[in-house]
């Protein structure tokens, strides 16, 4: 039985299905869809994402908002702008908000983030609050939790520390990132992680180890996306990587879809978000994910004026539209796919409840 072989981490089966196409792929998708629908039915939870600052102290070799990209104009939204976004989220009845930014650990940034989380929780106590602002220390994470944050998303990027070291400068440490994830679990956050699929140098064994890492470490939610090249980064400037990426992008997107399908079979009751980067490969990329394995989507609420300044990768979709259009488009696409957008619910991970309360 395929399900059993995947759950047993049978190496041969995993390699075969990670690369599956056509009928073999449909068999996998069918299994993932069944697993997902058994827990979530056709329901899709919505989170309005506010990308509130592109100021970043890190220099990841793949990311367009890395500190070293001097072509990138920087911004940080003010409280009034955040409040306007929250008003929209409330009107749209999204159920949850995600605050995402580059990584900063200054006192100024910490005070700012604590303040907006506090305001959000006071003004909209029913709203789920997710933070995705990089590696932070234990005490600050504790303060954020006390101020009202419910969930934290911190992608490990790859479970292989050696591959991590090739994609990041030496000041950045895989172990430190992992410790931060463990701290988040200690603080009883709903903890999300993820990787990029289709990274230069990534092997099938790496992807299998990523899946194993996810299962072993009991994460509640996942934000996993395909790697997309950005020309103003060390990876994107390398002609060999440019050529490799162009040549393999379709194949890698296919592997990405298979990876998510296998993850869903392994962990039926976690939250899996459909990453925006999927729409670079296909205008219905995120919807594809929702039809196979995903149960969460994060429509952008970032004001139109800032969207072209939060470019992690090239050809980011929907940067010339506002929150209204993102809302209508996504809701229509979800319905057209025969799925059901759920309004006004936080959409917490069932895996989390089981992990915490047994
Ligand atoms: N600064 C926070 C952090 O490091 O977790 C959150 C923002 S960070 C830009 C969000 C995610 O974007 C990263 O975890 C990474 O996986 C993804 N990302 C960055 N560059 C990318 C690229 N070129 N292609 C696809 N995803 C990318």
PDB file of C-alpha atoms and ligand atoms in Angstrom, residues 56 58 60 62-65 100-103 132-135 153-155 157 177 195-196 225-230 277 310 312-314, ligand 1:
ATOM      1  CA  UNK A  56      16.500  43.038   6.880  1.00  0.00           C
ATOM      2  CA  UNK A  58      20.425  39.145   6.965  1.00  0.00           C
ATOM      3  CA  UNK A  60      20.560  35.079   2.500  1.00  0.00           C
ATOM      4  CA  UNK A  62      18.643  33.692  -2.524  1.00  0.00           C
ATOM      5  CA  UNK A  63      16.468  36.505  -1.181  1.00  0.00           C
ATOM      6  CA  UNK A  64      15.670  39.788  -2.947  1.00  0.00           C
ATOM      7  CA  UNK A  65      15.274  41.799   0.272  1.00  0.00           C
ATOM      8  CA  UNK A 100       5.710  39.308   7.989  1.00  0.00           C
ATOM      9  CA  UNK A 101       8.920  41.290   7.518  1.00  0.00           C
ATOM     10  CA  UNK A 102      12.641  41.080   7.016  1.00  0.00           C
ATOM     11  CA  UNK A 103      14.603  40.144  10.119  1.00  0.00           C
ATOM     12  CA  UNK A 132       6.895  35.689  10.608  1.00  0.00           C
ATOM     13  CA  UNK A 133       9.760  38.032  11.431  1.00  0.00           C
ATOM     14  CA  UNK A 134      12.795  35.756  11.577  1.00  0.00           C
ATOM     15  CA  UNK A 135      14.907  34.541  14.488  1.00  0.00           C
ATOM     16  CA  UNK A 153       6.254  30.840  11.094  1.00  0.00           C
ATOM     17  CA  UNK A 154      10.000  30.349  10.702  1.00  0.00           C
ATOM     18  CA  UNK A 155      11.156  28.286   7.759  1.00  0.00           C
ATOM     19  CA  UNK A 157      14.847  26.604   4.641  1.00  0.00           C
ATOM     20  CA  UNK A 177      17.429  28.806  13.649  1.00  0.00           C
ATOM     21  CA  UNK A 195      11.723  24.777   3.208  1.00  0.00           C
ATOM     22  CA  UNK A 196      12.193  25.945  -0.342  1.00  0.00           C
ATOM     23  CA  UNK A 225       7.402  27.204  -1.467  1.00  0.00           C
ATOM     24  CA  UNK A 226       9.285  26.652  -4.686  1.00  0.00           C
ATOM     25  CA  UNK A 227      12.619  28.492  -4.978  1.00  0.00           C
ATOM     26  CA  UNK A 228      12.392  31.329  -7.508  1.00  0.00           C
ATOM     27  CA  UNK A 229      15.448  33.121  -8.819  1.00  0.00           C
ATOM     28  CA  UNK A 230      16.103  36.841  -8.117  1.00  0.00           C
ATOM     29  CA  UNK A 277       5.574  31.846  -5.069  1.00  0.00           C
ATOM     30  CA  UNK A 310       8.683  43.230  -1.015  1.00  0.00           C
ATOM     31  CA  UNK A 312      11.770  38.077  -2.418  1.00  0.00           C
ATOM     32  CA  UNK A 313      11.986  36.661  -5.945  1.00  0.00           C
ATOM     33  CA  UNK A 314      11.342  37.684  -9.550  1.00  0.00           C
TER      34      UNK A 314
HETATM   35  N1  LIG B   1      12.571  37.334   7.700  1.00  0.00           N
HETATM   36  C1  LIG B   1      11.684  36.279   8.030  1.00  0.00           C
HETATM   37  C2  LIG B   1      12.405  34.942   8.015  1.00  0.00           C
HETATM   38  O1  LIG B   1      13.597  34.916   7.671  1.00  0.00           O
HETATM   39  O2  LIG B   1      11.810  33.940   8.388  1.00  0.00           O
HETATM   40  C3  LIG B   1      10.427  36.232   7.170  1.00  0.00           C
HETATM   41  C4  LIG B   1      10.503  36.804   5.799  1.00  0.00           C
HETATM   42  S1  LIG B   1      11.445  35.799   4.684  1.00  0.00           S
HETATM   43  C5  LIG B   1      11.674  36.844   3.330  1.00  0.00           C
HETATM   44  C6  LIG B   1      10.195  34.647   4.191  1.00  0.00           C
HETATM   45  C7  LIG B   1      10.624  33.466   3.352  1.00  0.00           C
HETATM   46  O3  LIG B   1      10.802  33.866   2.004  1.00  0.00           O
HETATM   47  C8  LIG B   1      11.933  32.817   3.687  1.00  0.00           C
HETATM   48  O4  LIG B   1      11.806  31.962   4.790  1.00  0.00           O
HETATM   49  C9  LIG B   1      12.281  32.086   2.392  1.00  0.00           C
HETATM   50  O5  LIG B   1      11.958  30.708   2.458  1.00  0.00           O
HETATM   51  C10 LIG B   1      11.389  32.780   1.353  1.00  0.00           C
HETATM   52  N2  LIG B   1      12.188  33.261   0.202  1.00  0.00           N
HETATM   53  C11 LIG B   1      13.177  34.164   0.214  1.00  0.00           C
HETATM   54  N3  LIG B   1      13.733  34.275  -1.006  1.00  0.00           N
HETATM   55  C12 LIG B   1      13.074  33.414  -1.823  1.00  0.00           C
HETATM   56  C13 LIG B   1      13.203  33.053  -3.188  1.00  0.00           C
HETATM   57  N4  LIG B   1      14.139  33.595  -3.971  1.00  0.00           N
HETATM   58  N5  LIG B   1      12.350  32.116  -3.685  1.00  0.00           N
HETATM   59  C14 LIG B   1      11.396  31.565  -2.904  1.00  0.00           C
HETATM   60  N6  LIG B   1      11.237  31.865  -1.599  1.00  0.00           N
HETATM   61  C15 LIG B   1      12.061  32.781  -1.058  1.00  0.00           C
END
